[in-house]
Amino acid sequence: SSELTQDPAVSVALGQTVRITCQGDSLRSYYASWYQQKPGQAPVLVIYGKNNRPSGIPDRFSGSSSGNTASLTITGAQAEDEADYYCNSRDSSGNQVVFGGGTKLTVL
Amino acid sequence: QVQLQESGPGLVKPSQTLSLTCTVSGGSISSGGYYWSWIRQHPGKGLEWIGYIYYSGSTYYNPSLKSLVTISVDTSKNQFSLKLSSVTAADTAVYYCARGVRAGWVYYFDYWGQGTLVTVSS
């Protein structure tokens, strides 16, 4: 079982804002990172750390954190944002790596 | 631009050892600062971290797999490898290699291989 918990599925209307959350005790100490995965493709890093976007990731993607919950927000969701999203962090020990179970985002 | 590429058999028999290699290009494993990782994804499921190795040879493994996993590095070939012993059908998955970055209070994977499907079947 994962130490990071995500909602299995979330939907958003085209152009609207959606928040995908990730909960876990380790997030009180460590930041989450977020990955987008489309069918048949490898995951792509979209947010890391406090709120950092790798080069090439649109600025509609942002990250935040409060207590034991990290959030990925997509402001003005596009059709191409429909994908699975995973969070990851270090575990409470600091040496292991954990992933959330993933959230399937549907853009309506 | 760093690139990672997995290679190895796509079919492994039950009870045998799964062996995969990840070749890194566009950057040197020996430069340090990164944690060279293996991650797998069972069909239709989420991501599972298997473990990582530092260029010095230090390793950390997922506790649930620790007794079966060995990750090694060959800096002369700029490659790192995964061995998973005594495989069963439950080890059928897409296996990814990735570069891990550990910076203060964050850990993330910034480059990934394309993934390789390994099927365990007789």
Coordinates of N, CA and C in Angstrom, one line a residue:
Chain A
S1 N 0.8 -1.2 0.0 CA 0.0 0.0 0.0 C 0.9 1.3 0.0
S2 N 0.4 2.3 -0.7 CA 1.1 3.5 -0.8 C 1.0 4.4 0.4
E3 N 2.1 5.1 0.8 CA 2.0 6.0 1.9 C 1.5 7.4 1.5
L4 N 1.2 7.6 0.2 CA 0.6 8.8 -0.4 C -0.7 8.4 -1.0
T5 N -1.7 9.2 -0.6 CA -3.1 8.9 -1.0 C -3.6 9.9 -2.0
Q6 N -4.1 9.5 -3.1 CA -4.7 10.3 -4.1 C -6.1 9.9 -4.5
D7 N -7.0 10.8 -4.8 CA -8.3 10.4 -5.3 C -8.1 9.7 -6.7
P8 N -8.8 8.6 -6.9 CA -8.6 7.8 -8.1 C -9.0 8.5 -9.4
A9 N -10.0 9.4 -9.3 CA -10.4 10.1 -10.5 C -11.0 11.5 -10.2
V10 N -10.7 12.4 -11.1 CA -11.2 13.8 -11.0 C -11.6 14.2 -12.4
S11 N -12.6 15.0 -12.5 CA -13.0 15.6 -13.8 C -13.1 17.1 -13.7
V12 N -12.9 17.7 -14.9 CA -12.9 19.2 -14.9 C -13.5 19.6 -16.3
A13 N -14.2 20.6 -16.3 CA -14.7 21.2 -17.6 C -13.6 21.9 -18.3
L14 N -13.6 21.8 -19.6 CA -12.6 22.5 -20.4 C -12.5 24.0 -20.0
G15 N -11.3 24.4 -19.7 CA -11.0 25.8 -19.4 C -11.2 26.2 -17.9
Q16 N -11.7 25.2 -17.2 CA -11.9 25.5 -15.7 C -10.6 25.1 -14.9
T17 N -10.7 25.3 -13.7 CA -9.6 25.0 -12.8 C -9.8 23.7 -12.0
V18 N -8.8 22.9 -11.9 CA -8.9 21.7 -11.1 C -7.8 21.5 -10.2
R19 N -8.0 20.9 -9.0 CA -7.0 20.7 -8.0 C -6.9 19.2 -7.8
I20 N -5.8 18.6 -7.9 CA -5.5 17.2 -7.6 C -4.7 17.1 -6.3
T21 N -5.1 16.3 -5.4 CA -4.5 16.3 -4.1 C -3.7 15.0 -3.8
C22 N -2.8 15.1 -2.9 CA -2.0 14.0 -2.4 C -1.8 14.1 -0.9
Q23 N -2.1 13.1 -0.2 CA -2.0 13.2 1.3 C -1.1 12.1 1.8
G24 N -0.3 12.6 2.8 CA 0.6 11.6 3.5 C 1.4 12.3 4.6
D25 N 1.7 11.5 5.6 CA 2.5 12.1 6.7 C 3.8 12.6 6.3
S26 N 4.5 12.0 5.3 CA 5.8 12.4 4.9 C 5.7 13.8 4.3
L27 N 4.6 14.3 3.9 CA 4.4 15.6 3.2 C 4.5 16.7 4.2
R28 N 4.5 16.3 5.5 CA 4.7 17.4 6.5 C 6.2 17.8 6.6
S29 N 7.0 16.9 6.1 CA 8.5 17.2 6.1 C 9.1 17.4 4.7
Y30 N 8.5 16.8 3.7 CA 9.0 16.8 2.4 C 8.0 17.3 1.3
Y31 N 8.5 18.0 0.3 CA 7.7 18.4 -0.7 C 7.3 17.3 -1.6
A32 N 6.1 17.4 -2.3 CA 5.8 16.4 -3.3 C 6.3 16.9 -4.7
S33 N 6.4 15.9 -5.5 CA 6.6 16.2 -7.0 C 5.5 15.6 -7.7
W34 N 5.2 16.1 -8.9 CA 4.0 15.6 -9.7 C 4.4 15.2 -11.1
Y35 N 3.8 14.2 -11.6 CA 4.1 13.6 -12.9 C 2.8 13.5 -13.7
Q36 N 2.8 13.7 -15.0 CA 1.7 13.5 -15.9 C 2.1 12.3 -16.7
Q37 N 1.1 11.4 -16.8 CA 1.4 10.2 -17.7 C 0.2 10.0 -18.6
K38 N 0.5 10.0 -19.9 CA -0.5 9.7 -20.9 C -0.4 8.3 -21.3
P39 N -1.5 7.7 -21.9 CA -1.5 6.3 -22.2 C -0.3 5.9 -23.1
G40 N 0.4 4.8 -22.7 CA 1.5 4.3 -23.5 C 2.8 5.1 -23.4
Q41 N 2.8 6.1 -22.6 CA 4.0 7.0 -22.5 C 4.6 6.9 -21.1
A42 N 5.9 7.3 -21.0 CA 6.5 7.4 -19.7 C 6.0 8.7 -19.0
P43 N 6.0 8.6 -17.6 CA 5.7 9.8 -16.9 C 6.5 11.0 -17.2
V44 N 6.0 12.2 -17.1 CA 6.7 13.4 -17.3 C 6.6 14.3 -16.1
L45 N 7.7 14.8 -15.6 CA 7.7 15.7 -14.4 C 7.0 17.0 -14.8
V46 N 6.0 17.4 -14.0 CA 5.4 18.7 -14.2 C 5.6 19.7 -13.1
I47 N 5.7 19.2 -11.9 CA 6.0 20.1 -10.7 C 6.9 19.4 -9.8
Y48 N 7.9 20.2 -9.2 CA 8.8 19.6 -8.2 C 9.1 20.7 -7.2
G49 N 9.3 20.2 -5.9 CA 9.6 21.2 -4.9 C 8.4 22.0 -4.5
K50 N 8.7 23.2 -4.0 CA 7.7 24.1 -3.5 C 6.7 24.4 -4.6
N51 N 7.2 24.8 -5.7 CA 6.3 25.1 -6.9 C 7.2 25.4 -8.1
N52 N 7.9 24.4 -8.5 CA 8.8 24.6 -9.6 C 8.4 23.8 -10.9
R53 N 8.4 24.4 -12.0 CA 8.1 23.8 -13.2 C 9.3 23.5 -14.1
P54 N 9.5 22.3 -14.6 CA 10.6 22.1 -15.5 C 10.4 22.9 -16.8
S55 N 11.4 23.1 -17.5 CA 11.3 23.8 -18.8 C 10.4 23.1 -19.7
G56 N 9.5 23.9 -20.3 CA 8.5 23.3 -21.3 C 7.2 23.0 -20.7
I57 N 7.0 23.0 -19.4 CA 5.7 22.8 -18.7 C 5.0 24.1 -18.7
P58 N 3.7 24.1 -19.2 CA 2.9 25.3 -19.2 C 2.7 25.9 -17.8
D59 N 2.6 27.2 -17.7 CA 2.4 27.8 -16.4 C 1.0 27.7 -15.9
R60 N 0.2 27.0 -16.6 CA -1.1 26.7 -16.0 C -1.0 25.6 -14.9
F61 N 0.1 24.9 -14.8 CA 0.4 23.9 -13.8 C 1.1 24.6 -12.6
S62 N 0.6 24.4 -11.4 CA 1.2 24.9 -10.2 C 1.1 23.9 -9.1
G63 N 1.9 24.1 -8.1 CA 1.9 23.2 -6.9 C 1.8 24.0 -5.6
S64 N 1.2 23.4 -4.6 CA 1.2 24.0 -3.3 C 1.1 22.9 -2.3
S65 N 1.3 23.3 -1.0 CA 1.3 22.3 0.1 C 0.8 23.0 1.4
S66 N 0.1 22.1 2.1 CA -0.4 22.6 3.5 C -0.5 21.4 4.4
G67 N 0.2 21.4 5.5 CA 0.2 20.3 6.4 C 0.6 19.0 5.7
N68 N -0.3 18.0 5.7 CA 0.1 16.7 5.1 C -0.5 16.5 3.7
T69 N -0.9 17.6 3.1 CA -1.5 17.6 1.8 C -0.8 18.5 0.8
A70 N -0.4 17.8 -0.3 CA 0.1 18.6 -1.5 C -0.9 18.6 -2.6
S71 N -0.9 19.7 -3.3 CA -1.9 19.9 -4.4 C -1.2 20.3 -5.7
L72 N -1.8 19.7 -6.8 CA -1.4 20.2 -8.1 C -2.6 20.9 -8.7
T73 N -2.5 22.1 -9.1 CA -3.6 22.9 -9.7 C -3.3 23.1 -11.1
I74 N -4.3 22.9 -11.9 CA -4.3 23.2 -13.4 C -5.3 24.3 -13.6
T75 N -4.8 25.5 -13.9 CA -5.7 26.6 -14.1 C -6.0 26.8 -15.6
G76 N -7.3 26.6 -15.9 CA -7.6 26.6 -17.4 C -7.2 25.3 -18.0
A77 N -7.9 24.2 -17.6 CA -7.5 22.9 -18.1 C -7.8 22.8 -19.6
Q78 N -6.8 22.2 -20.3 CA -7.0 21.9 -21.7 C -7.2 20.5 -22.0
A79 N -7.7 20.2 -23.2 CA -8.0 18.8 -23.5 C -6.7 17.9 -23.4
E80 N -5.6 18.5 -23.7 CA -4.3 17.7 -23.7 C -3.9 17.4 -22.3
D81 N -4.5 18.0 -21.3 CA -4.2 17.7 -19.9 C -4.8 16.5 -19.4
E82 N -5.7 15.9 -20.2 CA -6.3 14.6 -19.7 C -5.2 13.5 -19.7
A83 N -5.1 13.0 -18.5 CA -4.0 12.1 -18.2 C -4.1 11.5 -16.8
D84 N -3.2 10.6 -16.5 CA -3.0 10.2 -15.1 C -2.0 11.1 -14.4
Y85 N -2.2 11.4 -13.2 CA -1.2 12.3 -12.5 C -0.8 11.6 -11.2
Y86 N 0.5 11.5 -11.0 CA 1.1 10.9 -9.8 C 1.9 11.9 -9.0
C87 N 1.7 11.7 -7.7 CA 2.6 12.5 -6.8 C 3.7 11.5 -6.3
N88 N 4.8 12.1 -5.8 CA 5.8 11.3 -5.2 C 6.6 12.2 -4.2
S89 N 7.2 11.5 -3.2 CA 7.9 12.2 -2.2 C 8.9 11.2 -1.6
R90 N 9.7 11.7 -0.7 CA 10.5 10.8 0.1 C 9.6 10.3 1.3
D91 N 9.8 9.1 1.8 CA 9.0 8.6 2.9 C 9.5 9.3 4.2
S92 N 8.8 8.9 5.2 CA 9.1 9.5 6.5 C 10.5 9.3 7.0
S93 N 11.1 8.2 6.5 CA 12.5 7.9 6.9 C 13.5 8.7 6.2
G94 N 13.1 9.3 5.0 CA 13.9 10.1 4.2 C 14.7 9.4 3.2
N95 N 14.8 8.1 3.3 CA 15.7 7.3 2.3 C 14.9 6.6 1.2
Q96 N 13.7 6.3 1.5 CA 12.9 5.6 0.5 C 12.1 6.6 -0.3
V97 N 11.6 6.1 -1.4 CA 10.7 7.0 -2.3 C 9.4 6.3 -2.4
V98 N 8.4 7.2 -2.4 CA 7.0 6.6 -2.5 C 6.2 7.4 -3.5
F99 N 5.3 6.7 -4.1 CA 4.4 7.3 -5.1 C 2.9 7.2 -4.6
G100 N 2.2 8.2 -5.0 CA 0.7 8.1 -4.7 C 0.1 7.1 -5.7
G101 N -1.1 6.7 -5.5 CA -1.7 5.7 -6.4 C -2.2 6.2 -7.7
G102 N -2.1 7.6 -7.9 CA -2.5 8.2 -9.2 C -3.9 8.7 -9.2
T103 N -4.1 9.7 -10.0 CA -5.4 10.3 -10.2 C -5.6 10.4 -11.7
K104 N -6.7 9.9 -12.2 CA -7.1 10.0 -13.6 C -7.9 11.2 -13.8
L105 N -7.4 12.2 -14.6 CA -8.0 13.4 -14.8 C -8.8 13.3 -16.2
T106 N -10.0 13.6 -16.1 CA -10.9 13.7 -17.3 C -11.2 15.1 -17.6
V107 N -11.0 15.6 -18.8 CA -11.4 17.0 -19.2 C -12.6 16.9 -20.0
L108 N -13.7 17.4 -19.5 CA -15.0 17.3 -20.2 C -15.3 18.4 -21.2
Chain B
Q1 N 21.0 17.2 -23.4 CA 19.8 16.6 -23.0 C 20.1 15.1 -22.6
V2 N 19.7 14.8 -21.4 CA 20.0 13.5 -20.8 C 18.9 12.5 -21.4
Q3 N 19.3 11.4 -21.8 CA 18.4 10.4 -22.3 C 18.7 9.0 -21.6
L4 N 17.7 8.3 -21.3 CA 17.8 7.0 -20.7 C 17.1 5.9 -21.6
Q5 N 17.7 4.8 -21.7 CA 17.1 3.7 -22.5 C 17.3 2.4 -21.8
E6 N 16.1 1.7 -21.6 CA 16.1 0.4 -21.0 C 16.4 -0.6 -22.1
S7 N 17.0 -1.7 -21.7 CA 17.2 -2.9 -22.6 C 17.2 -4.1 -21.8
G8 N 16.8 -5.2 -22.4 CA 16.7 -6.5 -21.8 C 15.6 -7.4 -22.3
P9 N 15.6 -8.6 -21.9 CA 14.5 -9.5 -22.4 C 13.1 -9.1 -22.1
G10 N 12.2 -9.3 -23.0 CA 10.8 -8.9 -22.8 C 10.0 -10.0 -22.2
L11 N 10.6 -11.2 -22.2 CA 9.9 -12.4 -21.6 C 10.9 -13.1 -20.7
V12 N 10.4 -13.4 -19.5 CA 11.2 -14.1 -18.5 C 10.3 -15.3 -17.9
K13 N 11.0 -16.4 -17.7 CA 10.2 -17.5 -17.2 C 10.1 -17.4 -15.7
P14 N 9.0 -17.9 -15.1 CA 8.8 -17.9 -13.7 C 10.0 -18.6 -13.0
S15 N 10.3 -18.0 -11.8 CA 11.4 -18.4 -10.9 C 12.8 -18.0 -11.4
Q16 N 12.9 -17.5 -12.6 CA 14.1 -17.0 -13.1 C 14.4 -15.6 -12.7
T17 N 15.5 -15.0 -13.2 CA 15.9 -13.7 -12.8 C 15.7 -12.7 -13.9
L18 N 15.0 -11.7 -13.6 CA 14.8 -10.6 -14.6 C 16.0 -9.7 -14.6
S19 N 16.6 -9.4 -15.7 CA 17.7 -8.5 -15.8 C 17.5 -7.4 -16.9
L20 N 17.7 -6.2 -16.4 CA 17.5 -5.1 -17.3 C 18.7 -4.1 -17.1
T21 N 19.0 -3.4 -18.2 CA 20.1 -2.4 -18.2 C 19.5 -1.1 -18.7
C22 N 20.0 0.0 -18.1 CA 19.6 1.3 -18.5 C 20.9 2.0 -19.0
T23 N 20.9 2.5 -20.2 CA 22.1 3.2 -20.7 C 21.7 4.7 -20.7
V24 N 22.6 5.4 -20.1 CA 22.5 6.9 -20.0 C 23.3 7.6 -21.0
S25 N 22.7 8.5 -21.7 CA 23.5 9.4 -22.7 C 23.2 10.8 -22.4
G26 N 24.1 11.7 -22.8 CA 23.9 13.1 -22.6 C 24.3 13.6 -21.2
G27 N 24.9 12.7 -20.4 CA 25.4 13.0 -19.1 C 26.1 11.8 -18.5
S28 N 27.0 12.1 -17.5 CA 27.7 11.0 -16.9 C 27.2 10.6 -15.6
I29 N 27.0 9.3 -15.4 CA 26.6 8.8 -14.1 C 27.6 9.1 -13.1
S30 N 28.9 9.2 -13.5 CA 30.0 9.4 -12.5 C 30.0 10.9 -12.0
S31 N 29.3 11.8 -12.6 CA 29.4 13.2 -12.2 C 28.8 13.4 -10.8
G32 N 28.0 12.4 -10.4 CA 27.4 12.5 -9.0 C 26.2 13.4 -8.9
G33 N 25.6 13.3 -7.8 CA 24.4 14.2 -7.5 C 23.1 13.7 -7.9
Y34 N 23.1 12.5 -8.5 CA 21.8 11.9 -9.0 C 21.7 10.5 -8.5
Y35 N 20.4 10.1 -8.4 CA 20.1 8.7 -7.9 C 19.5 8.0 -9.0
W36 N 20.2 7.0 -9.6 CA 19.8 6.3 -10.7 C 18.8 5.2 -10.3
S37 N 17.6 5.3 -10.9 CA 16.5 4.6 -10.2 C 15.8 3.6 -11.2
W38 N 15.1 2.6 -10.6 CA 14.2 1.7 -11.3 C 12.8 1.9 -10.7
I39 N 11.8 2.0 -11.6 CA 10.4 2.1 -11.2 C 9.7 1.2 -12.1
R40 N 8.6 0.6 -11.6 CA 7.8 -0.3 -12.5 C 6.3 0.1 -12.4
Q41 N 5.6 -0.4 -13.4 CA 4.2 -0.1 -13.4 C 3.5 -1.4 -13.9
H42 N 2.7 -2.0 -13.0 CA 1.9 -3.1 -13.4 C 0.8 -2.7 -14.4
P43 N 0.4 -3.6 -15.3 CA -0.6 -3.2 -16.3 C -1.8 -2.5 -15.7
G44 N -2.1 -1.3 -16.1 CA -3.3 -0.6 -15.6 C -3.2 -0.1 -14.2
K45 N -2.0 -0.2 -13.6 CA -1.8 0.2 -12.2 C -0.9 1.4 -12.1
G46 N -0.6 1.8 -10.9 CA 0.2 2.9 -10.6 C 1.7 2.6 -10.6
L47 N 2.5 3.6 -10.2 CA 4.0 3.5 -10.3 C 4.5 3.0 -8.9
E48 N 5.5 2.1 -9.0 CA 6.1 1.5 -7.9 C 7.6 1.7 -7.9
W49 N 8.1 2.4 -7.0 CA 9.6 2.6 -6.9 C 10.2 1.3 -6.5
I50 N 11.3 0.9 -7.2 CA 12.0 -0.4 -6.9 C 13.2 -0.1 -6.1
G51 N 14.0 0.9 -6.5 CA 15.2 1.3 -5.8 C 16.1 2.2 -6.6
Y52 N 17.2 2.6 -6.0 CA 18.1 3.5 -6.7 C 19.5 3.2 -6.3
I53 N 20.4 3.7 -7.1 CA 21.9 3.5 -6.9 C 22.5 4.9 -7.1
Y54 N 23.5 5.2 -6.3 CA 24.3 6.4 -6.4 C 25.5 5.9 -7.2
Y55 N 26.2 6.9 -7.8 CA 27.4 6.5 -8.7 C 28.5 5.8 -7.9
S56 N 28.5 6.0 -6.6 CA 29.5 5.4 -5.7 C 29.2 3.9 -5.4
G57 N 27.9 3.5 -5.7 CA 27.5 2.2 -5.5 C 26.5 2.0 -4.4
S58 N 26.3 3.1 -3.6 CA 25.3 3.0 -2.5 C 23.9 2.8 -3.1
T59 N 23.2 1.9 -2.5 CA 21.9 1.5 -3.0 C 20.8 1.7 -1.9
Y60 N 19.6 1.9 -2.3 CA 18.4 1.9 -1.4 C 17.3 1.2 -2.2
Y61 N 16.7 0.3 -1.5 CA 15.6 -0.5 -2.2 C 14.3 -0.4 -1.5
N62 N 13.2 -0.6 -2.3 CA 11.9 -0.7 -1.7 C 11.9 -1.9 -0.7
P63 N 11.5 -1.6 0.5 CA 11.5 -2.7 1.5 C 10.7 -3.9 1.1
S64 N 9.7 -3.7 0.3 CA 8.8 -4.9 -0.1 C 9.5 -5.7 -1.2
L65 N 10.6 -5.2 -1.8 CA 11.3 -6.0 -2.8 C 12.7 -6.3 -2.4
K66 N 13.2 -5.7 -1.3 CA 14.6 -5.7 -1.0 C 15.3 -7.0 -1.1
S67 N 14.7 -8.1 -0.7 CA 15.4 -9.4 -0.7 C 15.6 -10.0 -2.1
L68 N 14.9 -9.4 -3.0 CA 14.9 -10.0 -4.4 C 15.6 -9.1 -5.4
V69 N 15.9 -7.9 -5.0 CA 16.4 -6.9 -5.9 C 17.9 -6.6 -5.8
T70 N 18.6 -6.4 -6.9 CA 20.0 -5.9 -6.9 C 20.1 -4.9 -8.0
I71 N 20.5 -3.7 -7.6 CA 20.8 -2.7 -8.6 C 22.3 -2.4 -8.6
S72 N 22.9 -2.4 -9.7 CA 24.4 -2.2 -9.8 C 24.7 -1.1 -10.9
V73 N 25.9 -0.6 -10.9 CA 26.3 0.5 -11.8 C 27.6 0.1 -12.4
D74 N 27.7 0.5 -13.7 CA 28.9 0.3 -14.5 C 29.3 1.7 -15.0
T75 N 30.1 2.5 -14.3 CA 30.4 3.8 -14.7 C 31.2 3.9 -16.0
S76 N 31.9 2.8 -16.3 CA 32.7 2.8 -17.5 C 31.8 2.7 -18.8
K77 N 30.7 2.1 -18.6 CA 29.7 2.0 -19.7 C 28.6 3.0 -19.6
N78 N 28.6 3.8 -18.5 CA 27.5 4.8 -18.3 C 26.2 4.1 -18.2
Q79 N 26.1 2.9 -17.5 CA 24.9 2.1 -17.4 C 24.7 1.7 -15.9
F80 N 23.4 1.5 -15.7 CA 23.1 0.8 -14.4 C 22.1 -0.3 -14.7
S81 N 22.0 -1.2 -13.8 CA 21.3 -2.4 -14.1 C 20.4 -2.8 -12.9
L82 N 19.4 -3.6 -13.3 CA 18.4 -4.2 -12.3 C 18.4 -5.7 -12.5
K83 N 18.5 -6.4 -11.3 CA 18.2 -7.8 -11.3 C 17.1 -8.1 -10.3
L84 N 16.1 -8.8 -10.7 CA 15.0 -9.2 -9.8 C 14.9 -10.7 -9.9
S85 N 15.1 -11.3 -8.8 CA 15.2 -12.8 -8.7 C 13.9 -13.4 -8.4
S86 N 13.8 -14.7 -8.7 CA 12.6 -15.5 -8.4 C 11.3 -14.9 -8.9
V87 N 11.3 -14.4 -10.1 CA 10.1 -13.7 -10.6 C 8.9 -14.6 -10.7
T88 N 7.7 -14.0 -10.5 CA 6.4 -14.6 -10.7 C 5.6 -13.8 -11.7
A89 N 4.4 -14.2 -12.0 CA 3.6 -13.5 -12.9 C 3.3 -12.1 -12.4
A90 N 3.3 -11.9 -11.1 CA 3.1 -10.6 -10.5 C 4.2 -9.6 -10.8
D91 N 5.3 -10.1 -11.3 CA 6.3 -9.1 -11.7 C 6.2 -8.6 -13.1
T92 N 5.2 -9.1 -13.8 CA 4.9 -8.6 -15.2 C 4.5 -7.1 -15.1
A93 N 5.3 -6.3 -15.8 CA 5.1 -4.8 -15.6 C 5.9 -4.1 -16.7
V94 N 5.7 -2.8 -16.8 CA 6.6 -2.0 -17.6 C 7.6 -1.5 -16.6
Y95 N 8.9 -1.6 -16.9 CA 10.0 -1.2 -16.1 C 10.6 0.0 -16.7
Y96 N 10.7 1.1 -15.8 CA 11.3 2.3 -16.2 C 12.6 2.5 -15.5
C97 N 13.6 3.1 -16.2 CA 14.7 3.7 -15.4 C 14.6 5.2 -15.5
A98 N 15.1 5.8 -14.4 CA 14.9 7.3 -14.3 C 16.0 7.9 -13.5
R99 N 16.2 9.2 -13.7 CA 17.2 9.9 -12.9 C 16.6 10.6 -11.8
G100 N 17.0 10.3 -10.6 CA 16.4 10.9 -9.4 C 17.3 12.0 -8.9
V101 N 16.6 13.1 -8.4 CA 17.3 14.2 -7.9 C 16.8 14.4 -6.4
R102 N 17.8 14.5 -5.5 CA 17.4 14.7 -4.1 C 18.0 16.0 -3.7
A103 N 17.2 17.0 -3.4 CA 17.6 18.3 -3.1 C 16.8 18.8 -1.9
G104 N 17.5 18.8 -0.8 CA 16.8 19.3 0.4 C 15.6 18.5 0.7
W105 N 14.5 19.2 0.7 CA 13.2 18.6 1.1 C 12.4 18.1 0.0
V106 N 13.0 17.8 -1.1 CA 12.3 17.3 -2.3 C 13.1 16.2 -3.0
Y107 N 12.4 15.3 -3.6 CA 13.0 14.2 -4.4 C 12.1 14.1 -5.6
Y108 N 12.8 14.1 -6.8 CA 12.0 14.0 -8.0 C 12.8 13.3 -9.1
F109 N 12.0 12.8 -10.1 CA 12.6 12.1 -11.2 C 12.5 13.0 -12.4
D110 N 13.6 13.5 -12.9 CA 13.5 14.5 -14.0 C 13.6 13.9 -15.4
Y111 N 14.3 12.8 -15.5 CA 14.4 12.1 -16.8 C 14.0 10.7 -16.7
W112 N 13.3 10.2 -17.7 CA 12.8 8.8 -17.6 C 13.1 8.1 -19.0
G113 N 13.4 6.8 -18.9 CA 13.4 6.0 -20.1 C 12.0 5.9 -20.6
Q114 N 11.9 5.3 -21.8 CA 10.6 5.1 -22.4 C 9.9 3.9 -21.8
G115 N 10.6 3.1 -21.1 CA 9.9 1.9 -20.4 C 10.0 0.7 -21.3
T116 N 10.1 -0.4 -20.6 CA 10.2 -1.7 -21.4 C 9.2 -2.7 -20.7
L117 N 8.4 -3.3 -21.4 CA 7.5 -4.3 -20.9 C 8.2 -5.6 -20.7
V118 N 8.1 -6.1 -19.5 CA 8.6 -7.5 -19.2 C 7.5 -8.4 -18.7
T119 N 7.3 -9.4 -19.4 CA 6.3 -10.4 -19.2 C 6.9 -11.6 -18.5
V120 N 6.3 -12.1 -17.4 CA 6.8 -13.3 -16.8 C 5.8 -14.4 -17.2
S121 N 6.3 -15.4 -17.9 CA 5.4 -16.4 -18.4 C 6.2 -17.6 -18.9
S122 N 5.7 -18.8 -18.7 CA 6.4 -20.0 -19.1 C 6.1 -20.3 -20.6

